[in-house]
Coordinates of C-alpha atoms in Angstrom, one line a residue:
Chain A
M1413 CA 79.6 97.6 86.2
I1414 CA 80.8 97.0 89.5
D1415 CA 77.4 96.0 90.5
D1416 CA 77.2 94.0 87.8
I1417 CA 80.5 92.0 88.8
L1418 CA 79.4 91.9 92.2
N1419 CA 76.0 90.3 91.2
F1420 CA 77.5 88.0 89.3
L1421 CA 80.3 86.9 91.6
D1422 CA 77.9 86.4 94.7
P1423 CA 76.6 82.7 94.2
Y1424 CA 80.5 81.8 93.9
W1425 CA 81.7 83.8 96.8
W1426 CA 82.6 80.6 98.6
L1427 CA 84.5 79.6 95.6
I1428 CA 86.6 82.7 95.6
I1429 CA 87.5 82.5 99.3
G1430 CA 88.8 79.4 99.0
V1431 CA 90.7 80.0 96.2
V1432 CA 92.6 83.1 98.5
K1433 CA 93.0 80.7 101.4
A1434 CA 94.6 78.3 99.3
V1435 CA 96.9 80.8 98.2
I1436 CA 97.7 82.1 101.3
I1437 CA 98.2 78.6 102.6
A1438 CA 100.8 77.8 99.9
V1439 CA 102.6 81.1 99.8
G1440 CA 102.8 81.2 103.8
L1441 CA 104.0 77.8 104.0
L1442 CA 106.4 77.9 101.4
S1443 CA 107.8 81.1 102.4
T1444 CA 108.2 79.8 106.0
V1445 CA 110.8 77.0 105.0
P1446 CA 113.7 79.5 104.3
L1447 CA 113.0 80.7 107.9
L1448 CA 112.7 77.7 109.4
V1449 CA 116.1 76.7 108.2
W1450 CA 117.5 79.6 109.0
L1451 CA 116.1 79.1 112.7
E1452 CA 117.6 75.4 112.5
R1453 CA 121.1 76.6 111.6
R1454 CA 121.3 79.3 114.3
L1455 CA 119.9 77.1 116.9
M1456 CA 122.2 74.1 116.1
G1457 CA 125.0 76.4 116.2
R1458 CA 124.0 77.6 120.0
F1459 CA 123.6 73.9 120.8
Q1460 CA 127.4 73.3 119.6
V1461 CA 128.7 76.1 121.3
R1462 CA 129.2 78.2 118.1
L1463 CA 127.5 81.1 116.4
G1464 CA 125.8 79.4 113.4
P1465 CA 125.2 82.1 110.1
N1466 CA 125.4 85.5 111.1
R1467 CA 127.2 87.4 108.4
V1468 CA 124.5 87.9 105.5
G1469 CA 122.1 90.4 106.6
P1470 CA 120.9 91.1 110.0
L1471 CA 121.0 88.1 112.3
G1472 CA 122.1 86.0 109.4
L1473 CA 118.7 86.2 107.9
G1474 CA 120.0 86.9 104.7
Q1475 CA 121.5 83.5 104.6
A1476 CA 118.1 81.8 104.0
L1477 CA 117.6 84.6 100.9
A1478 CA 121.2 83.5 99.5
D1479 CA 120.4 79.7 99.9
A1480 CA 117.0 79.9 98.1
I1481 CA 118.8 81.9 95.2
K1482 CA 121.6 79.4 94.9
L1483 CA 119.5 76.6 94.7
L1484 CA 117.4 78.2 92.0
F1485 CA 120.2 78.9 89.9
K1486 CA 122.1 75.8 90.2
E1487 CA 122.4 73.5 87.4
N1488 CA 120.0 70.7 87.3
I1489 CA 121.6 67.3 86.1
V1490 CA 119.6 64.6 85.3
Q1491 CA 121.7 61.1 84.8
S1492 CA 121.1 59.5 81.5
S1493 CA 120.0 56.4 83.3
A1494 CA 117.1 57.8 85.0
D1495 CA 113.5 57.4 84.2
K1496 CA 112.5 60.9 83.4
F1497 CA 109.1 61.1 84.0
L1498 CA 109.5 59.1 87.3
F1499 CA 112.5 61.1 88.2
Y1500 CA 110.5 64.6 87.8
L1501 CA 107.3 63.4 89.2
A1502 CA 109.0 62.5 92.9
P1503 CA 109.8 65.9 94.2
A1504 CA 106.5 67.1 93.0
V1505 CA 104.4 64.5 94.9
V1506 CA 106.6 65.1 98.3
V1507 CA 105.9 68.8 98.1
F1508 CA 102.3 68.7 96.6
T1509 CA 100.9 66.0 99.4
A1510 CA 102.8 68.4 102.4
I1511 CA 101.3 71.2 101.5
V1512 CA 97.7 69.8 101.0
T1513 CA 98.1 67.9 104.4
F1514 CA 98.3 71.7 105.9
S1515 CA 95.1 72.6 104.2
A1516 CA 92.9 70.6 106.5
I1517 CA 94.5 72.1 109.7
P1518 CA 92.4 74.7 111.6
F1519 CA 94.3 77.3 113.3
G1520 CA 91.8 79.5 115.1
E1521 CA 88.1 80.6 115.4
P1522 CA 86.3 81.9 112.7
F1523 CA 85.6 85.4 112.1
E1524 CA 83.0 87.4 110.3
V1525 CA 83.6 89.6 107.1
G1526 CA 80.9 91.6 105.4
G1527 CA 78.4 89.2 106.9
E1528 CA 80.2 86.0 106.0
S1529 CA 82.0 83.8 108.6
I1530 CA 85.5 82.8 107.4
G1531 CA 87.5 80.1 109.3
L1532 CA 90.9 80.0 109.7
W1533 CA 91.2 76.7 107.6
G1534 CA 91.6 75.6 104.1
A1535 CA 88.8 73.1 104.9
N1536 CA 87.0 72.0 107.8
L1537 CA 86.4 68.6 107.5
N1538 CA 84.3 66.0 109.5
I1539 CA 87.1 63.3 108.7
G1540 CA 89.9 65.7 108.9
L1541 CA 92.4 63.7 110.9
L1542 CA 91.7 60.8 108.4
F1543 CA 92.3 63.2 105.4
I1544 CA 95.8 64.4 107.1
F1545 CA 96.5 60.8 107.5
A1546 CA 95.6 59.8 104.1
V1547 CA 97.3 62.3 102.5
S1548 CA 100.5 62.3 104.2
S1549 CA 100.7 58.6 103.6
M1550 CA 100.6 59.7 100.0
G1551 CA 103.7 61.3 100.6
I1552 CA 105.9 58.1 100.9
Y1553 CA 105.3 57.7 97.0
G1554 CA 107.6 60.5 96.6
I1555 CA 110.4 59.1 98.4
V1556 CA 109.8 55.9 97.0
L1557 CA 109.7 56.9 93.0
A1558 CA 113.0 58.9 93.8
G1559 CA 114.6 56.0 95.2
L1560 CA 113.4 53.7 92.2
S1561 CA 113.8 56.5 89.2
S1562 CA 117.3 57.3 90.1
N1563 CA 118.6 54.0 89.1
N1564 CA 121.3 54.4 91.9
K1565 CA 122.1 51.7 94.7
Y1566 CA 122.3 54.3 97.3
S1567 CA 119.1 55.8 96.3
L1568 CA 117.1 52.2 96.0
M1569 CA 118.2 51.5 99.6
G1570 CA 117.4 55.4 100.9
G1571 CA 114.0 55.0 99.4
L1572 CA 113.4 51.3 101.0
R1573 CA 114.6 52.1 104.5
S1574 CA 112.5 55.4 104.2
S1575 CA 109.3 53.8 102.9
A1576 CA 109.6 50.9 105.5
Q1577 CA 110.3 53.6 108.6
M1578 CA 107.2 55.6 107.4
I1579 CA 104.7 52.3 107.2
S1580 CA 105.9 51.0 110.5
Y1581 CA 105.6 54.2 112.6
E1582 CA 102.3 55.3 110.9
L1583 CA 100.7 52.5 113.0
T1584 CA 101.6 54.1 116.3
L1585 CA 101.0 57.3 115.0
G1586 CA 97.7 56.4 113.8
L1587 CA 96.7 54.2 117.2
S1588 CA 97.8 56.9 119.6
A1589 CA 95.6 59.6 117.4
L1590 CA 92.7 57.3 118.0
C1591 CA 93.2 57.8 121.9
V1592 CA 92.3 61.4 121.3
V1593 CA 89.5 60.5 118.9
L1594 CA 88.0 58.2 121.7
M1595 CA 88.2 60.9 124.2
S1596 CA 86.8 63.6 122.0
G1597 CA 84.2 61.7 119.9
S1598 CA 85.0 63.1 116.6
L1599 CA 87.5 63.1 114.1
N1600 CA 87.0 67.0 113.3
L1601 CA 90.0 68.7 114.3
Y1602 CA 88.1 71.8 115.1
D1603 CA 85.7 69.8 117.6
I1604 CA 88.8 68.1 118.8
V1605 CA 90.3 71.4 119.8
K1606 CA 86.9 72.6 121.4
S1607 CA 86.9 69.4 123.6
Q1608 CA 90.1 70.7 125.1
S1609 CA 88.7 74.2 126.5
D1610 CA 89.4 73.0 129.9
M1611 CA 92.4 70.7 129.6
P1612 CA 94.8 70.0 126.9
Y1613 CA 94.8 66.1 126.5
A1614 CA 98.6 66.0 127.0
I1615 CA 98.0 65.9 130.5
P1616 CA 95.3 63.2 130.8
L1617 CA 96.4 61.4 127.7
F1618 CA 100.1 61.5 128.2
P1619 CA 101.4 58.0 127.3
A1620 CA 99.5 58.8 124.0
F1621 CA 101.4 62.1 123.9
V1622 CA 104.9 60.7 124.3
L1623 CA 103.8 57.8 121.7
F1624 CA 102.6 60.2 118.9
F1625 CA 105.4 62.5 119.6
I1626 CA 108.1 59.7 118.9
A1627 CA 106.2 58.2 116.1
G1628 CA 105.8 62.0 114.6
V1629 CA 109.9 62.4 114.6
A1630 CA 110.0 59.2 113.0
E1631 CA 107.5 60.0 110.3
T1632 CA 109.1 63.1 109.3
N1633 CA 112.1 61.6 108.8
R1634 CA 113.9 63.7 111.3
A1635 CA 116.7 62.7 113.5
P1636 CA 117.5 60.7 115.5
F1637 CA 115.3 58.9 112.9
D1638 CA 116.9 60.1 109.9
L1639 CA 117.9 57.0 108.4
P1640 CA 117.0 57.5 104.9
E1641 CA 119.7 60.1 104.3
A1642 CA 122.5 58.5 106.7
E1643 CA 125.6 60.1 105.1
Q1644 CA 128.0 57.6 106.2
E1645 CA 126.3 54.9 104.3
L1646 CA 124.1 55.9 101.9
V1647 CA 125.7 59.3 100.5
A1648 CA 122.3 61.2 100.7
G1649 CA 119.9 58.3 100.5
F1650 CA 117.2 58.8 98.2
F1651 CA 118.1 62.6 97.1
T1652 CA 121.3 61.4 96.1
E1653 CA 121.1 61.8 92.3
Y1654 CA 118.9 65.3 92.8
S1655 CA 120.6 68.5 92.3
G1656 CA 119.6 72.2 92.2
M1657 CA 115.6 73.1 92.8
K1658 CA 114.6 69.5 92.6
F1659 CA 116.9 68.9 95.5
A1660 CA 115.4 71.9 97.4
M1661 CA 111.6 70.5 96.9
F1662 CA 112.6 67.5 99.0
F1663 CA 113.9 69.7 101.5
M1664 CA 110.8 72.1 101.4
G1665 CA 108.9 68.7 101.7
E1666 CA 110.5 67.5 104.9
Y1667 CA 110.4 71.2 106.6
I1668 CA 106.7 71.6 105.6
N1669 CA 106.1 68.1 107.0
M1670 CA 107.5 69.4 110.2
I1671 CA 105.1 72.3 110.6
T1672 CA 102.3 70.1 109.8
M1673 CA 103.4 67.5 112.4
S1674 CA 103.9 70.3 115.1
A1675 CA 100.4 71.7 114.1
L1676 CA 98.9 68.3 114.3
I1677 CA 100.8 68.0 118.0
T1678 CA 99.2 71.2 119.1
I1679 CA 95.7 70.4 118.0
L1680 CA 95.7 66.8 119.3
F1681 CA 97.4 67.1 122.3
L1682 CA 98.5 70.7 123.3
G1683 CA 94.9 72.3 123.0
G1684 CA 95.1 74.1 119.9
W1685 CA 94.5 77.9 120.4
N1686 CA 93.1 77.7 123.8
S1687 CA 95.6 79.5 125.9
Y1688 CA 94.6 78.4 129.3
I1689 CA 96.2 81.5 131.0
G1690 CA 93.7 84.0 129.5
F1691 CA 95.7 85.4 126.7
D1692 CA 93.2 86.0 123.7
I1693 CA 94.7 85.8 120.4
P1694 CA 93.8 82.5 119.3
I1695 CA 96.3 82.5 116.2
L1696 CA 99.4 83.8 118.4
V1697 CA 98.7 80.9 120.7
F1698 CA 98.8 78.3 118.0
A1699 CA 102.0 79.9 116.3
F1700 CA 103.8 80.0 119.6
K1701 CA 102.8 76.3 120.2
V1702 CA 103.8 75.3 116.9
F1703 CA 107.2 77.3 117.1
L1704 CA 108.2 75.6 120.5
L1705 CA 107.2 72.3 119.1
L1706 CA 109.6 73.0 116.1
C1707 CA 112.4 74.1 118.5
V1708 CA 112.0 70.8 120.4
F1709 CA 112.4 69.2 116.9
I1710 CA 115.9 71.1 116.4
W1711 CA 116.7 70.6 119.9
L1712 CA 116.3 66.6 119.4
R1713 CA 118.2 66.7 115.9
S1714 CA 121.4 68.4 117.7
T1715 CA 121.0 66.3 120.9
F1716 CA 120.7 62.7 119.8
P1717 CA 122.9 60.5 117.4
R1718 CA 121.4 58.6 114.6
I1719 CA 120.1 55.2 115.7
R1720 CA 121.1 52.0 113.9
Y1721 CA 118.9 50.8 111.2
D1722 CA 118.0 47.3 112.6
R1723 CA 117.3 48.8 116.0
L1724 CA 114.9 51.4 114.3
M1725 CA 112.7 48.8 113.2
T1726 CA 112.8 46.6 116.3
F1727 CA 112.0 49.6 118.1
G1728 CA 108.9 50.3 115.9
W1729 CA 107.4 47.1 116.0
K1730 CA 108.5 45.1 119.2
I1731 CA 108.1 48.6 121.8
L1732 CA 106.2 51.3 120.3
L1733 CA 103.3 49.2 118.5
P1734 CA 102.3 46.8 121.6
T1735 CA 102.9 50.0 124.2
S1736 CA 100.4 51.8 121.7
L1737 CA 98.0 49.1 121.1
V1738 CA 97.7 48.8 125.1
T1739 CA 97.5 52.1 125.7
M1740 CA 94.9 52.4 123.3
L1741 CA 92.7 49.4 124.6
A1742 CA 93.5 50.7 128.3
Y1743 CA 92.1 54.1 127.2
S1744 CA 89.0 52.7 125.6
A1745 CA 88.2 50.5 128.9
I1746 CA 88.5 53.9 131.0
K1747 CA 86.2 55.4 128.2
V1748 CA 83.5 52.8 128.3
L1749 CA 83.6 51.8 132.3
V1750 CA 84.4 55.0 134.1
I1751 CA 83.7 58.2 131.7
D1752 CA 80.7 56.8 130.1
A1753 CA 79.0 55.0 133.0
Chain B
M167 CA 77.9 70.9 88.3
E168 CA 78.3 67.4 89.2
L169 CA 78.7 66.2 85.9
L170 CA 81.3 68.7 85.1
I171 CA 83.2 67.5 88.2
F172 CA 82.4 63.7 87.1
Y173 CA 83.1 63.1 83.5
P174 CA 87.0 64.7 83.8
L175 CA 87.4 62.3 87.0
A176 CA 86.1 59.4 85.2
L177 CA 87.9 60.1 82.0
V178 CA 90.9 60.2 84.2
S179 CA 90.6 57.2 85.8
V180 CA 90.0 55.2 82.6
I181 CA 92.8 56.3 80.7
L182 CA 95.0 55.4 83.7
A183 CA 93.2 52.1 84.0
L184 CA 94.1 51.4 80.4
F185 CA 97.8 52.6 81.1
V186 CA 98.0 50.0 84.2
V187 CA 97.3 47.4 81.3
F188 CA 99.7 48.8 78.4
N189 CA 102.5 50.0 80.4
K190 CA 105.6 48.6 79.3
S191 CA 107.0 48.7 83.2
P192 CA 105.9 47.3 86.1
I193 CA 106.8 50.7 88.2
G194 CA 104.6 52.7 85.5
S195 CA 101.8 50.5 85.7
A196 CA 101.9 50.4 89.6
V197 CA 102.0 54.5 89.8
C198 CA 98.9 54.7 87.2
L199 CA 96.9 52.3 89.4
I200 CA 97.8 54.7 92.2
G201 CA 96.4 57.3 90.2
M202 CA 93.4 55.5 89.2
M203 CA 92.5 54.6 92.8
L204 CA 92.6 58.6 93.7
G205 CA 90.2 59.0 91.0
L206 CA 87.9 56.5 92.0
A207 CA 88.1 58.0 95.6
G208 CA 86.8 61.3 94.0
V209 CA 84.2 59.3 92.4
F210 CA 82.9 58.3 95.9
I211 CA 83.1 62.0 97.1
L212 CA 80.7 63.0 94.4
L213 CA 78.3 60.2 95.6
Q214 CA 78.4 61.9 99.0
A215 CA 80.4 59.1 100.6
H216 CA 83.3 61.0 102.2
F217 CA 84.4 58.3 104.8
L218 CA 84.7 55.8 101.7
A219 CA 86.5 58.0 99.6
I220 CA 89.1 58.2 102.5
L221 CA 89.2 54.7 103.0
Q222 CA 89.5 53.9 99.3
I223 CA 93.1 56.4 99.4
I224 CA 94.1 54.8 103.1
V225 CA 93.6 51.4 102.5
Y226 CA 94.3 50.7 98.6
A227 CA 96.2 53.9 97.4
G228 CA 98.2 54.1 100.5
A229 CA 98.9 50.4 102.1
I230 CA 98.5 48.3 99.5
M231 CA 100.1 49.9 96.9
V232 CA 103.1 50.9 99.0
L233 CA 103.4 46.9 99.3
F234 CA 103.3 46.6 95.5
M235 CA 105.8 49.1 95.2
F236 CA 108.3 47.3 98.0
V237 CA 108.1 44.2 95.9
I238 CA 109.1 46.1 92.9
M239 CA 112.0 47.4 94.7
L240 CA 113.2 44.2 96.3
L241 CA 112.8 41.9 93.2
N242 CA 115.6 44.2 91.9
L243 CA 114.7 44.0 88.3
K244 CA 117.4 43.8 85.5
D245 CA 116.7 45.7 82.2
D246 CA 115.1 43.3 80.0
D247 CA 113.0 41.9 83.3
T248 CA 111.3 45.5 83.5
K249 CA 109.2 44.9 80.4
W250 CA 106.2 42.5 80.6
K251 CA 106.7 39.2 78.8
I252 CA 104.0 38.4 76.8
R253 CA 103.1 34.8 77.2
E254 CA 101.1 32.2 75.2
R255 CA 97.2 32.7 75.6
N256 CA 94.5 30.4 76.3
I257 CA 92.2 31.7 73.7
F258 CA 89.2 29.9 75.4
L259 CA 89.9 31.3 78.9
S260 CA 90.3 35.2 77.1
S261 CA 87.1 34.5 75.3
A262 CA 85.0 33.3 78.0
T263 CA 86.3 36.3 80.4
G264 CA 85.7 38.9 77.5
V265 CA 82.0 37.5 76.9
L266 CA 81.6 37.7 80.8
I267 CA 82.3 41.2 81.1
V268 CA 80.6 42.3 78.4
G269 CA 77.6 40.4 79.9
I270 CA 78.1 42.5 83.3
L271 CA 78.6 45.7 81.2
Y272 CA 75.2 45.1 79.6
K273 CA 73.6 44.5 82.8
I274 CA 74.6 47.7 84.3
I275 CA 73.9 49.7 81.6
D276 CA 70.3 48.2 81.2
V277 CA 69.6 48.8 84.6
T278 CA 71.0 52.4 85.0
T279 CA 69.1 53.4 81.5
D280 CA 66.0 53.5 83.8
T281 CA 67.1 55.8 86.2
K282 CA 66.5 59.7 86.1
F283 CA 69.5 61.5 86.5
D284 CA 67.7 64.9 86.1
S285 CA 66.1 64.7 89.7
P286 CA 69.3 63.6 92.0
A287 CA 68.0 61.1 94.8
T288 CA 67.9 63.2 98.1
V289 CA 70.4 61.5 100.7
P290 CA 69.9 62.1 104.6
D291 CA 72.4 64.8 106.1
N292 CA 74.3 62.2 108.1
F293 CA 74.8 59.9 104.8
G294 CA 78.5 58.3 104.7
T295 CA 79.6 59.5 107.9
V296 CA 81.8 57.6 110.1
E297 CA 79.2 57.3 112.8
V298 CA 76.8 55.7 110.3
V299 CA 78.6 53.6 108.7
G300 CA 80.4 52.3 112.1
T301 CA 76.8 51.8 113.1
A302 CA 75.8 49.7 110.6
L303 CA 79.2 47.8 110.1
F304 CA 78.7 46.6 114.1
T305 CA 74.9 46.0 114.0
D306 CA 73.6 44.9 110.7
F307 CA 76.4 43.9 109.2
V308 CA 78.3 42.2 112.3
L309 CA 78.6 38.7 110.8
P310 CA 80.1 39.5 107.4
F311 CA 82.5 42.0 109.2
E312 CA 83.7 39.4 112.0
V313 CA 84.2 36.8 109.2
A314 CA 86.1 39.2 107.1
S315 CA 88.3 39.6 110.0
I316 CA 89.0 36.2 110.5
L317 CA 89.8 35.7 107.1
L318 CA 92.4 38.6 107.5
L319 CA 93.7 36.9 110.6
A320 CA 94.2 33.4 108.8
A321 CA 95.9 35.3 105.8
M322 CA 98.6 36.9 108.3
V323 CA 99.2 33.6 110.1
G324 CA 99.6 32.0 106.6
A325 CA 102.0 34.7 105.7
V326 CA 104.1 34.5 108.9
V327 CA 104.3 30.3 108.8
L328 CA 105.6 30.7 104.7
A329 CA 108.3 33.5 105.9
K330 CA 109.4 31.1 109.0
S331 CA 109.8 28.0 107.3
K332 CA 112.1 29.7 104.4
V333 CA 114.6 31.1 107.5
D334 CA 114.8 28.0 109.2

């Protein structure tokens, strides 16, 4: 009986592994979000010389759970002037694209189970980097649709700002990532990590690293670039009209994007799971680097004031974009004239 | 196995394409168009053209449709503007276009009926990779490629000139 089942499943082994991986990635990401919110609130508290949430459970960890339960049970309000279908679609698009983006990120060497090699990634694509940019650019639609369907001027302005910002900073993001592609000669994220076994690209490609990081913060709509939700001018930006779980989904999308961006910076510039000091548990090395970057994201938020909207666009188009173009050209010249020669 | 993926993809793409035309609101049409382009990208993947599929998503579903959305948002449509207006149709032009489309469809069906689908064509391992597409683009097709880029540059300069003359 069991033999029959095993024989039947044998040709579909890859499909089962894929499903298990997909579930692990989705559940893992979604359950990391409350922890990240807790970490942010605790750290922000310390940065601002106060304690942060510490009453519920040990170290205040219960706060994350309490918040999640509160958001799940809150009343779900849809105002009558909203476009119902798009109003429901928008938060789903945000969370869906955030999770799918993460599926192309590798976080360790493959390991062997029962003669099968299982990679620590959702999918090892030859065009992994392009896939991540493509799917994360789909995430903009969630924000645009939320702004459009709410039928509210604050939402519309928030959606407009957010999409303009993401389009502008995507260029810088892509151009600085191209420097890494130039040096490693591959769009495959696994190969990119492999090519950094001696030295992380953050050292030889330092300008590209800085540009990518700035653009990455802007791309995830985090402070000091969180213009879409500038409270004093726009109430809450594109999710002004959302309540309860749908509001929480926008929140989840933002935090998952933060994790993905940290993982992407780790892979492209910090050498992925290479530890360089002889510490030999790849997945822990990778997690440590991502954790460090997440702390930097939170540090930035509690340090810098929000910049003005026109300054943000000027900065993106007149400073970051030309700088990244020059950087890319300079590295192309170095690659052709020095490294390949 | 491939047909199992192809038919749902094709069905969804065609239905969404129809919705683009028949939808009452411009926003709805734009959303359906995005969905249809994602479906097309899926068909490209089935044809082993992964790079093309990703470009389809980045360029069309990503960049161009975001601009469409932008325009819809900036136009600040009133309630009665959000419905398409039905104009007087030029019957001669409409029927000529219809005949042309039927002709093209007939030709395509005529060509493909002789193709044997039971023996799928074998493609080389590196078919459709970034490397192969790039090499082809910069060797065999370098002239069309450069002409297209000059055309895009001209369009960009034209857009700047038009926008400038309004501001001044």
